Amino acid sequence: DAKTTQPNSMESNEEEPVHLPCNHSTISGTDYIHWYRQLPSQGPEYVIHGLTSNVNNRMASLAIAEDRKSSTLILHRATLRDAAVYYCILRDIEGAGSYQLTFGKGTKLSVIP
Amino acid sequence: DAMVIQNPRYQVTQFGKPVTLSCSQTLNHNVMYWYQQKSSQAPKLLFHYYDKDFNNEADTPDNFQSRRPNTSFCFLDIRSPGLGDAAMYLCATSSNRGGQPQHFGDGTRLSIL
């Protein structure tokens, strides 16, 4: 799987937007960009995914650079419940390993009340 | 609510004593996965079932085995647990092996005495 690079940690104030960056300079044309998060003492939770166009859902927005070498997960209004480790993962859905979620180190997001 | 359920949440066993962790799902998904997550590390895939077809990751130790008696249940067997097997074990499901999101349980934390 292509590699992703994320900051180790970030902080945000409650009720402010949060932009979590992810670099994936070696992304291939068939790699989807997936985001998961893991709250303390819980299993990972799917957040959002996309290929080329920006995506929105009830949890977050995903902004994908035009060259696809980077992306940003946007939480529009951080709450204390959003404090978690956020993982940016590339999945080649056409490859033999398409079933795989290869987790990197992720970004630990702290939300300050 | 449909979900992935892991029991128990905490399991303690003795060094070398076989232990079985269980996972059930009400999502009727074809694919079930087992991940190992050691303290302060990212989850790491051990193996997965696509229906009844078992797929082992190349670096999964022989000490770890799995059974899937039906669509809803999957078990992780550790034949002779060592101190290095202390970890959180996460079960996940997905509707297929492609790009569909994986749904995780909250894990079983295994301690070895």
Coordinates of C-alpha atoms in Angstrom, one line a residue:
Chain A
D1 CA 0.0 0.0 0.0
A2 CA 1.1 3.5 -0.7
K3 CA 2.3 5.4 2.4
T4 CA 0.7 8.3 4.1
T5 CA 2.2 10.9 6.4
Q6 CA 0.3 12.7 9.1
P7 CA 1.3 15.0 12.0
N8 CA 1.7 13.0 15.2
S9 CA -0.7 15.3 17.1
M10 CA -2.9 18.4 16.8
E11 CA -5.0 20.5 19.2
S12 CA -8.2 22.3 18.6
N13 CA -10.6 24.4 20.7
E14 CA -14.1 23.1 21.2
E15 CA -16.6 24.4 18.6
E16 CA -13.9 25.5 16.2
P17 CA -13.2 23.8 12.8
V18 CA -10.3 21.3 12.6
H19 CA -8.3 20.6 9.5
L20 CA -6.3 17.3 9.7
P21 CA -3.8 17.0 6.9
C22 CA -2.5 13.9 5.2
N23 CA 0.3 13.6 2.6
H24 CA 0.3 10.7 0.1
S25 CA 2.7 11.7 -2.6
T26 CA 3.0 8.2 -4.0
I27 CA -0.7 7.6 -4.4
S28 CA -1.8 5.6 -7.5
G29 CA -4.7 6.2 -9.8
T30 CA -6.8 3.4 -8.2
D31 CA -6.1 4.3 -4.5
Y32 CA -9.1 5.6 -2.6
I33 CA -8.4 7.8 0.4
H34 CA -10.0 6.5 3.6
W35 CA -10.2 8.1 7.0
Y36 CA -11.0 6.3 10.2
R37 CA -10.8 7.5 13.8
Q38 CA -10.3 5.6 17.1
L39 CA -11.7 7.0 20.3
P40 CA -10.1 6.0 23.5
S41 CA -10.9 2.3 24.5
Q42 CA -13.0 1.8 21.3
G43 CA -12.4 0.2 18.0
P44 CA -11.7 2.3 14.9
E45 CA -14.7 4.0 13.3
Y46 CA -15.1 4.8 9.6
V47 CA -15.3 8.5 8.9
I48 CA -15.2 9.1 5.2
H49 CA -13.6 8.2 1.9
G50 CA -13.0 9.6 -1.6
L51 CA -11.2 9.2 -4.8
T52 CA -10.8 12.6 -6.6
S53 CA -13.7 14.9 -5.7
N54 CA -14.3 16.5 -2.3
V55 CA -16.8 14.5 -0.2
N56 CA -19.2 15.5 2.6
N57 CA -21.1 13.4 5.1
R58 CA -22.7 13.9 8.4
M59 CA -19.4 13.4 10.3
A60 CA -16.9 15.4 8.2
S61 CA -15.7 16.7 4.9
L62 CA -12.8 15.4 2.8
A63 CA -10.9 17.8 0.6
I64 CA -8.6 16.2 -1.9
A65 CA -5.9 18.2 -3.7
E66 CA -6.1 18.4 -7.5
D67 CA -3.0 16.3 -7.9
R68 CA -4.2 13.9 -5.2
K69 CA -0.9 14.0 -3.4
S70 CA -2.5 15.3 -0.3
S71 CA -5.9 15.5 1.4
T72 CA -7.5 17.2 4.4
L73 CA -10.2 15.9 6.8
I74 CA -12.3 18.7 8.0
L75 CA -14.4 18.6 11.2
H76 CA -16.6 21.6 10.9
R77 CA -17.1 22.1 14.6
A78 CA -15.0 20.1 17.0
T79 CA -16.6 18.6 20.1
L80 CA -15.0 16.9 23.0
R81 CA -16.3 13.6 21.6
D82 CA -14.1 14.2 18.5
A83 CA -10.9 13.7 20.6
A84 CA -9.4 10.6 18.9
V85 CA -6.6 9.2 16.8
Y86 CA -7.4 9.9 13.1
Y87 CA -6.0 7.6 10.5
C88 CA -5.6 8.4 6.8
I89 CA -5.4 5.2 4.8
L90 CA -5.0 4.5 1.1
R91 CA -6.9 1.5 -0.4
D92 CA -6.3 0.2 -3.9
I93 CA -9.7 -1.3 -4.5
E94 CA -8.5 -3.0 -7.7
G95 CA -5.4 -4.6 -6.1
A96 CA -5.0 -8.0 -4.6
G97 CA -4.8 -6.4 -1.2
S98 CA -7.9 -4.3 -1.6
Y99 CA -9.4 -5.8 1.6
Q100 CA -6.5 -4.4 3.6
L101 CA -6.7 -1.4 6.0
T102 CA -3.0 -0.7 6.7
F103 CA -3.0 1.7 9.6
G104 CA -0.2 4.2 10.0
K105 CA 0.6 6.1 13.2
G106 CA -2.3 8.6 12.7
T107 CA -2.9 12.0 14.2
K108 CA -3.9 12.3 17.9
L109 CA -6.4 15.1 18.1
S110 CA -7.0 16.8 21.4
V111 CA -10.0 19.1 21.9
I112 CA -9.7 21.8 24.5
P113 CA -12.9 22.8 26.2
Chain B
D1 CA -28.8 -1.6 16.3
A2 CA -26.9 -3.7 13.9
M3 CA -23.3 -4.0 15.1
V4 CA -20.1 -6.0 15.8
I5 CA -20.0 -7.4 19.3
Q6 CA -16.9 -8.7 21.0
N7 CA -17.0 -10.6 24.2
P8 CA -15.6 -10.3 26.7
R9 CA -14.2 -6.8 26.8
Y10 CA -11.4 -7.9 29.0
Q11 CA -9.8 -11.3 29.2
V12 CA -7.0 -12.6 31.4
T13 CA -5.2 -15.8 30.8
Q14 CA -2.1 -17.5 32.0
F15 CA 1.1 -17.8 30.0
G16 CA 0.8 -20.8 27.7
K17 CA -2.9 -21.4 28.5
P18 CA -5.1 -21.5 25.3
V19 CA -7.6 -18.7 25.0
T20 CA -10.5 -18.0 22.6
L21 CA -11.9 -14.6 21.8
S22 CA -15.3 -14.3 20.2
C23 CA -16.9 -11.9 17.7
S24 CA -20.5 -11.8 16.4
Q25 CA -22.1 -9.5 13.9
T26 CA -25.7 -8.6 12.9
L27 CA -24.7 -6.9 9.7
N28 CA -24.8 -10.1 7.6
H29 CA -21.4 -9.1 6.1
N30 CA -19.4 -11.6 4.0
V31 CA -16.0 -10.6 5.4
M32 CA -14.8 -10.7 9.0
Y33 CA -11.3 -9.6 10.1
W34 CA -9.2 -9.9 13.2
Y35 CA -6.7 -7.2 14.1
Q36 CA -4.1 -7.0 16.9
Q37 CA -3.4 -3.7 18.5
K38 CA -0.6 -3.4 21.0
S39 CA -0.3 -0.5 23.3
S40 CA 0.3 2.9 21.6
Q41 CA 0.4 1.2 18.2
A42 CA -1.8 1.0 15.2
P43 CA -4.1 -2.0 14.5
K44 CA -2.4 -4.8 12.5
L45 CA -4.3 -7.3 10.4
L46 CA -3.9 -10.9 11.5
F47 CA -6.3 -12.6 9.0
H48 CA -9.7 -12.4 7.5
Y49 CA -12.5 -14.6 6.2
Y50 CA -14.3 -14.0 3.0
D51 CA -17.4 -16.2 3.6
K52 CA -15.7 -19.5 4.6
D53 CA -12.5 -18.8 2.8
F54 CA -9.7 -18.1 5.3
N55 CA -6.9 -15.7 4.4
N56 CA -3.9 -15.5 6.7
E57 CA -1.5 -12.6 6.6
A58 CA 2.1 -13.7 5.8
D59 CA 3.5 -12.5 9.1
T60 CA 0.8 -13.8 11.5
P61 CA 2.4 -16.2 13.9
D62 CA 1.2 -19.8 13.8
N63 CA 0.1 -19.5 17.4
F64 CA -2.9 -17.6 16.1
Q65 CA -5.8 -19.4 14.5
S66 CA -9.4 -18.6 13.6
R67 CA -12.7 -20.3 13.1
R68 CA -15.9 -19.1 11.4
P69 CA -18.7 -21.6 12.0
N70 CA -21.3 -19.4 10.3
T71 CA -21.8 -15.9 8.9
S72 CA -22.5 -14.3 12.2
F73 CA -19.7 -15.6 14.4
C74 CA -15.9 -15.7 14.2
F75 CA -13.4 -16.8 16.9
L76 CA -9.8 -16.1 17.5
D77 CA -7.8 -18.9 19.1
I78 CA -4.4 -18.3 20.7
R79 CA -2.9 -21.7 21.3
S80 CA -0.1 -20.9 23.7
P81 CA -0.2 -17.2 24.6
G82 CA 3.1 -15.5 25.4
L83 CA 3.7 -12.3 27.2
G84 CA 4.1 -10.6 23.8
D85 CA 0.5 -11.5 22.8
A86 CA -0.9 -9.1 25.4
A87 CA -2.9 -6.6 23.3
M88 CA -6.3 -5.4 22.2
Y89 CA -7.9 -7.7 19.7
L90 CA -10.3 -6.1 17.3
C91 CA -12.9 -7.8 15.1
A92 CA -14.2 -6.0 12.0
T93 CA -16.6 -6.8 9.2
S94 CA -17.3 -5.5 5.7
S95 CA -19.8 -6.3 3.0
N96 CA -17.1 -7.2 0.5
R97 CA -13.3 -7.1 0.2
G98 CA -13.2 -4.0 -2.0
G99 CA -13.4 -0.5 -0.9
Q100 CA -16.4 -0.8 1.4
P101 CA -15.9 0.5 5.0
Q102 CA -15.0 -1.9 7.7
H103 CA -17.1 -1.9 10.9
F104 CA -15.2 -2.6 14.1
G105 CA -16.2 -3.9 17.4
D106 CA -14.8 -2.3 20.6
G107 CA -12.2 -5.0 21.1
T108 CA -11.2 -7.5 23.7
R109 CA -8.2 -6.5 25.8
L110 CA -6.1 -9.6 26.5
S111 CA -3.8 -9.7 29.5
I112 CA -1.3 -12.6 30.1
L113 CA -0.2 -13.5 33.6

